[in-house]
Amino acid sequence: MSDAHNPPIERSAALIRTVWSEHRVWLATAILLVVTTILDPLQGSASLAFTAQALLQTGPFLFLSIGVAAYASASGADGLVAKAFTGAPVVMILFAAAFGGLSPFCSCGVIPLIAALLTAGVPLSAVMAFWLASPVIDPSMFALTVGVLGMEFAVAKTLTAIGLGVVGGYTTLALTRAGAFAKPLRDGVANGGCGASSLRNPKPPVWAFWRDAERRAKFRNASISTTLFLAKWLTLAFVLESLMIAFVPADLVARIVGGDGIGSILTATLVGVPAYLNGHAALPLVSGLIEQGMAPGAGLAFLVAGGVTSLPAAIAVWALAKRLVFILYVALALSGSLASGLLFQAWVGA
């Protein structure tokens, strides 16, 4: 039956479904801000300001990542990037985990690179290793951790990031060989088959892509689509983070994860997922808790679990990957964080 013969209510429902399907992330963000402003006008303004500031602060990293990813796509260099992550799985997972733990990418800025790697046909096991290790530590965060919590803690956090990536990569490799995760990306995010063909049949990259109209268009389209994709998901993530900071006080987190023993490490792991603020805010919080008697292992577990599953990082995984990949990501983050806390506590105790 054509639309002309449908009752008005059915046409309206179809229109609403279409609008929601195409713009649900922006609509959800707008609804959150409107409801917050109605219930608490001051918090509505604060959330809007927090979101704008967060986007401005991450903007340079995002635009750099987007530019690199678009340049790689337009020039054909994505095949070369992908080749750096291919080879013997055992070696490549180790390389990807180490690169993730030592790279300067933030949890948001790494998103375009992750999408480009998966699109180019890089195995999910190597990408998972990089994805898990990257949000935990980077050079600037290492220096900050040394200043706030000491060299021993910073080294433990770095080793945890690499170890988490290695274990996660090998686990993903075993599951992939068993038949899981044939198509890890969500429909519409990228076309792995097309990208993978460039990896299977590499062609010399055209570094000066701007001399070719078709490649210029490819660069422009890749930049626009990636920017819009990141903007909608990160805006939602930062709005949620602003509400969490407002309504989950730091002293409440301190009371929940305080104490020592294995119980505190398990609690810190679980609480780190929803209560983590950001890397810079979490470090002084954990430092104060440890001074008040919290087990160092619990502090490490809180930082690792919160870093990997922080709102921007988790929403990025959810936006890019299918549900089973997201579940695996969270499961690896939680189990790895708990194990790292227990091992670090045993080391400190010894």
Coordinates of C-alpha atoms in Angstrom, one line a residue:
M1 CA 0.0 0.0 0.0
S2 CA 1.4 3.4 -0.9
D3 CA 1.9 6.2 1.5
A4 CA -1.0 8.1 0.0
H5 CA -3.4 5.4 1.2
N6 CA -1.9 5.1 4.7
P7 CA -3.8 6.6 7.6
P8 CA -2.1 9.9 8.8
I9 CA -1.2 8.3 12.1
E10 CA 0.8 5.5 10.3
R11 CA 2.6 8.1 8.2
S12 CA 3.5 10.1 11.3
A13 CA 4.7 7.0 13.0
A14 CA 6.8 6.0 10.0
L15 CA 8.3 9.5 9.9
I16 CA 9.1 9.4 13.6
R17 CA 10.8 6.1 13.2
T18 CA 12.9 7.3 10.3
V19 CA 14.0 10.5 12.1
W20 CA 14.8 8.6 15.2
S21 CA 16.8 5.9 13.3
E22 CA 18.9 8.5 11.4
H23 CA 19.4 11.0 14.2
R24 CA 18.8 9.1 17.5
V25 CA 22.2 10.0 19.0
W26 CA 21.6 13.8 18.5
L27 CA 18.0 13.5 19.7
A28 CA 19.0 11.6 22.8
T29 CA 21.6 14.2 23.6
A30 CA 19.1 17.0 23.1
I31 CA 16.5 15.3 25.2
L32 CA 19.1 14.8 28.0
L33 CA 20.0 18.5 27.9
V34 CA 16.4 19.7 27.8
V35 CA 15.2 17.5 30.6
T36 CA 18.2 18.5 32.7
T37 CA 17.6 22.2 32.1
I38 CA 13.9 21.9 33.0
L39 CA 14.7 20.0 36.3
D40 CA 17.8 22.0 37.1
P41 CA 18.5 25.1 34.9
L42 CA 22.0 25.7 36.5
Q43 CA 23.1 22.1 35.8
G44 CA 21.7 22.4 32.3
S45 CA 24.0 25.4 31.6
A46 CA 26.9 23.7 33.4
S47 CA 26.5 20.5 31.3
L48 CA 26.3 22.5 28.1
A49 CA 29.5 24.5 29.0
F50 CA 31.3 21.3 30.1
T51 CA 30.5 19.6 26.8
A52 CA 31.6 22.6 24.8
Q53 CA 34.9 22.8 26.7
A54 CA 35.5 19.1 26.5
L55 CA 35.0 19.2 22.7
L56 CA 37.3 22.1 22.4
Q57 CA 40.0 20.5 24.4
T58 CA 39.9 17.2 22.5
G59 CA 39.4 19.0 19.2
P60 CA 43.1 19.3 18.2
F61 CA 43.7 15.5 18.8
L62 CA 40.5 14.6 17.0
F63 CA 41.2 16.7 14.0
L64 CA 44.7 15.4 13.8
S65 CA 43.5 11.8 14.0
I66 CA 40.7 12.5 11.4
G67 CA 43.2 14.2 9.1
V68 CA 45.7 11.3 9.3
A69 CA 42.9 8.7 8.7
A70 CA 41.5 10.7 5.8
Y71 CA 44.9 11.3 4.3
A72 CA 45.7 7.6 4.5
S73 CA 42.4 6.7 2.8
A74 CA 42.8 9.3 0.0
S75 CA 46.5 8.6 -0.7
G76 CA 46.1 4.8 -0.4
A77 CA 48.5 4.7 2.5
D78 CA 46.0 2.9 4.7
G79 CA 47.3 -0.4 3.2
L80 CA 50.8 0.5 4.5
V81 CA 49.4 1.3 7.9
A82 CA 47.5 -1.9 8.0
K83 CA 50.6 -3.9 6.9
A84 CA 52.4 -2.7 10.1
F85 CA 49.7 -4.6 12.1
T86 CA 49.8 -7.8 10.1
G87 CA 52.1 -10.8 10.1
A88 CA 52.5 -13.6 12.6
P89 CA 49.6 -13.1 15.1
V90 CA 51.7 -13.7 18.2
V91 CA 54.2 -11.0 17.2
M92 CA 51.6 -8.5 15.9
I93 CA 49.5 -8.7 19.1
L94 CA 52.6 -7.9 21.1
F95 CA 53.5 -5.0 18.8
A96 CA 50.0 -3.6 18.9
A97 CA 49.7 -3.8 22.7
A98 CA 53.1 -2.1 23.1
F99 CA 52.2 0.6 20.5
G100 CA 48.9 1.2 22.2
G101 CA 50.5 1.5 25.7
L102 CA 53.1 3.9 24.4
S103 CA 51.3 5.9 21.8
P104 CA 50.2 9.5 22.4
F105 CA 46.6 8.9 21.3
C106 CA 43.8 9.7 23.8
S107 CA 40.8 7.4 24.0
C108 CA 38.8 9.7 21.7
G109 CA 41.5 10.5 19.2
V110 CA 42.3 6.8 18.6
I111 CA 38.7 6.1 17.2
P112 CA 39.4 7.1 13.5
L113 CA 42.6 5.0 13.5
I114 CA 40.7 2.0 14.9
A115 CA 38.0 2.3 12.3
A116 CA 40.7 2.7 9.5
L117 CA 42.6 -0.4 10.7
L118 CA 39.5 -2.6 10.8
T119 CA 38.4 -1.3 7.5
A120 CA 41.8 -2.1 5.9
G121 CA 41.5 -5.7 7.0
V122 CA 43.7 -5.7 10.1
P123 CA 42.7 -8.7 12.3
L124 CA 40.5 -7.9 15.2
S125 CA 42.9 -9.5 17.6
A126 CA 45.7 -7.0 16.9
V127 CA 43.2 -4.1 16.9
M128 CA 41.7 -5.3 20.2
A129 CA 45.2 -5.4 21.8
F130 CA 45.8 -1.8 20.7
W131 CA 42.3 -0.7 21.7
L132 CA 42.6 -2.0 25.2
A133 CA 46.1 -0.7 25.9
S134 CA 45.7 2.8 24.4
P135 CA 43.2 4.4 26.9
V136 CA 45.1 3.3 30.0
I137 CA 48.4 5.2 29.6
D138 CA 50.2 7.6 27.2
P139 CA 53.5 9.5 27.6
S140 CA 51.8 12.6 29.2
M141 CA 49.7 10.5 31.5
F142 CA 52.8 8.5 32.5
A143 CA 54.6 11.7 33.6
L144 CA 51.5 12.9 35.5
T145 CA 51.2 9.5 37.2
V146 CA 54.8 9.7 38.3
G147 CA 54.2 13.1 39.8
V148 CA 51.0 12.2 41.7
L149 CA 51.4 8.5 42.6
G150 CA 55.1 7.8 42.1
M151 CA 57.3 5.9 39.6
E152 CA 56.4 2.4 40.8
F153 CA 52.7 3.1 40.3
A154 CA 53.3 4.6 36.8
V155 CA 55.4 1.6 35.7
A156 CA 52.8 -0.8 37.0
K157 CA 50.1 1.1 35.1
T158 CA 52.2 0.9 31.9
L159 CA 52.9 -2.8 32.3
T160 CA 49.2 -3.3 33.0
A161 CA 48.2 -1.5 29.8
I162 CA 50.6 -3.7 27.7
G163 CA 49.6 -6.9 29.5
L164 CA 45.9 -6.1 29.2
G165 CA 46.4 -5.6 25.4
V166 CA 48.4 -8.8 25.0
V167 CA 45.9 -11.0 26.9
G168 CA 43.0 -9.3 25.2
G169 CA 44.6 -9.8 21.8
Y170 CA 45.3 -13.5 22.4
T171 CA 41.8 -14.1 23.8
T172 CA 40.3 -12.4 20.7
L173 CA 42.5 -14.4 18.4
A174 CA 41.4 -17.7 20.0
L175 CA 37.7 -16.7 19.7
T176 CA 38.2 -15.5 16.1
R177 CA 39.8 -18.8 15.1
A178 CA 36.8 -20.5 16.7
G179 CA 34.5 -18.7 14.2
A180 CA 33.5 -15.6 16.2
F181 CA 33.6 -11.9 15.0
A182 CA 33.7 -12.5 11.3
K183 CA 32.4 -8.9 10.8
P184 CA 33.3 -6.9 13.9
L185 CA 32.1 -3.4 12.7
R186 CA 28.5 -2.3 12.8
D187 CA 26.7 -2.0 9.5
G188 CA 27.2 1.3 7.9
V189 CA 30.4 2.2 9.8
A190 CA 32.8 0.8 7.2
N191 CA 33.1 -1.7 4.5
G192 CA 35.7 -4.2 5.6
G193 CA 35.7 -6.1 2.3
C194 CA 36.6 -3.1 0.3
G195 CA 39.3 -1.9 2.7
A196 CA 40.6 -5.4 3.0
S197 CA 41.1 -5.7 -0.7
S198 CA 43.6 -2.8 -0.7
L199 CA 45.5 -4.8 1.9
R200 CA 45.4 -8.0 -0.1
N201 CA 46.3 -6.2 -3.4
P202 CA 48.4 -3.2 -2.3
K203 CA 49.1 -0.4 -4.7
P204 CA 51.8 2.3 -4.4
P205 CA 50.3 5.2 -2.4
V206 CA 49.8 8.5 -4.1
W207 CA 51.3 10.9 -1.4
A208 CA 50.3 14.1 -3.3
F209 CA 46.7 13.0 -3.5
W210 CA 45.4 16.6 -3.9
R211 CA 46.5 16.6 -7.5
D212 CA 43.8 14.1 -8.3
A213 CA 40.1 15.3 -8.2
E214 CA 38.8 11.9 -7.2
R215 CA 41.2 11.5 -4.3
R216 CA 40.5 15.1 -3.2
A217 CA 36.8 14.1 -3.0
K218 CA 37.7 11.0 -1.1
F219 CA 39.6 13.0 1.4
R220 CA 36.8 15.5 1.8
N221 CA 34.1 12.8 2.2
A222 CA 36.2 10.8 4.7
S223 CA 36.9 13.9 6.7
I224 CA 33.2 15.0 6.8
S225 CA 31.8 11.6 7.6
T226 CA 34.3 10.8 10.3
T227 CA 33.9 14.3 11.9
L228 CA 30.1 14.0 12.0
F229 CA 30.3 10.4 13.4
L230 CA 32.7 11.4 16.2
A231 CA 30.9 14.7 17.0
K232 CA 27.5 13.0 17.7
W233 CA 28.9 10.2 19.9
L234 CA 31.4 12.3 21.8
T235 CA 28.8 15.1 22.4
L236 CA 26.6 12.4 24.0
A237 CA 29.5 11.0 26.0
F238 CA 30.5 14.4 27.4
V239 CA 27.0 15.3 28.3
L240 CA 26.7 12.0 30.2
E241 CA 30.1 12.6 31.9
S242 CA 29.0 16.1 33.0
L243 CA 25.9 14.6 34.7
M244 CA 27.9 11.9 36.3
I245 CA 30.4 14.4 37.7
A246 CA 27.5 16.5 39.1
F247 CA 25.5 13.7 40.6
V248 CA 28.2 11.2 41.6
P249 CA 30.3 13.1 44.2
A250 CA 34.0 12.2 44.6
D251 CA 33.5 11.6 48.3
L252 CA 30.8 9.0 47.6
V253 CA 33.3 7.2 45.3
A254 CA 35.9 7.5 48.1
R255 CA 33.6 5.9 50.6
I256 CA 32.7 3.0 48.3
V257 CA 36.2 2.0 47.2
G258 CA 38.0 2.8 50.4
G259 CA 39.6 0.2 52.6
D260 CA 42.1 -2.6 51.9
G261 CA 42.1 -6.3 51.0
I262 CA 40.8 -8.2 48.0
G263 CA 37.2 -7.0 48.5
S264 CA 38.3 -3.4 48.0
I265 CA 40.1 -4.3 44.7
L266 CA 37.0 -6.1 43.4
T267 CA 34.8 -3.1 44.4
A268 CA 37.2 -0.6 42.9
T269 CA 37.2 -2.6 39.6
L270 CA 33.4 -2.6 39.4
V271 CA 33.0 1.0 40.6
G272 CA 35.6 2.3 38.2
V273 CA 33.4 1.6 35.3
P274 CA 30.5 4.0 36.0
A275 CA 32.2 6.3 38.5
Y276 CA 35.4 7.1 36.6
L277 CA 35.7 10.8 35.8
N278 CA 38.8 11.2 33.6
G279 CA 42.5 10.4 33.8
H280 CA 43.5 13.8 35.2
A281 CA 40.8 14.0 37.8
A282 CA 41.1 10.3 38.9
L283 CA 44.8 10.5 39.8
P284 CA 44.6 12.9 42.7
L285 CA 41.4 11.1 43.9
V286 CA 43.2 7.8 44.0
S287 CA 46.2 9.4 45.6
G288 CA 44.1 10.8 48.4
L289 CA 42.3 7.5 48.9
I290 CA 45.6 5.6 49.2
E291 CA 46.8 8.1 51.8
Q292 CA 43.6 7.4 53.7
G293 CA 44.4 3.6 53.7
M294 CA 43.0 2.3 50.4
A295 CA 45.0 -0.7 49.0
P296 CA 47.3 0.4 46.1
G297 CA 46.0 -2.5 44.1
A298 CA 42.5 -1.2 44.4
G299 CA 43.7 2.2 43.2
L300 CA 45.4 0.6 40.1
A301 CA 42.3 -1.5 39.4
F302 CA 40.1 1.7 39.6
L303 CA 42.3 3.6 37.2
V304 CA 42.6 0.8 34.7
A305 CA 39.0 -0.2 34.7
G306 CA 37.8 3.4 34.5
G307 CA 40.3 4.3 31.8
V308 CA 39.3 1.5 29.5
T309 CA 35.6 1.8 30.1
S310 CA 35.3 5.5 30.5
L311 CA 32.3 7.0 28.8
P312 CA 34.1 8.3 25.7
A313 CA 36.1 5.1 25.2
A314 CA 33.1 2.8 25.9
I315 CA 30.7 4.7 23.7
A316 CA 33.3 4.7 20.9
V317 CA 33.5 0.9 21.1
W318 CA 29.7 0.7 21.1
A319 CA 29.4 3.0 18.2
L320 CA 32.0 1.3 16.0
A321 CA 31.7 -2.4 16.9
K322 CA 28.9 -5.0 17.1
R323 CA 27.4 -5.9 20.4
L324 CA 29.5 -9.1 21.0
V325 CA 32.7 -7.2 20.4
F326 CA 31.6 -4.6 22.9
I327 CA 30.7 -7.3 25.5
L328 CA 34.2 -8.9 25.0
Y329 CA 35.9 -5.5 25.3
V330 CA 34.2 -4.8 28.7
A331 CA 34.7 -8.3 29.9
L332 CA 38.4 -8.1 29.1
A333 CA 38.7 -4.7 30.7
L334 CA 37.1 -5.8 34.0
S335 CA 38.9 -9.1 34.3
G336 CA 42.2 -7.5 33.3
S337 CA 41.7 -4.6 35.8
L338 CA 41.0 -7.0 38.6
A339 CA 44.0 -9.2 37.8
S340 CA 46.3 -6.2 37.6
G341 CA 45.0 -4.9 41.0
L342 CA 45.6 -8.3 42.7
L343 CA 49.1 -8.7 41.2
F344 CA 50.1 -5.1 42.1
Q345 CA 48.8 -5.6 45.6
A346 CA 50.8 -8.8 46.0
W347 CA 53.9 -7.0 44.7
V348 CA 53.5 -4.1 47.1
G349 CA 52.9 -6.5 49.9
A350 CA 56.0 -8.5 49.1

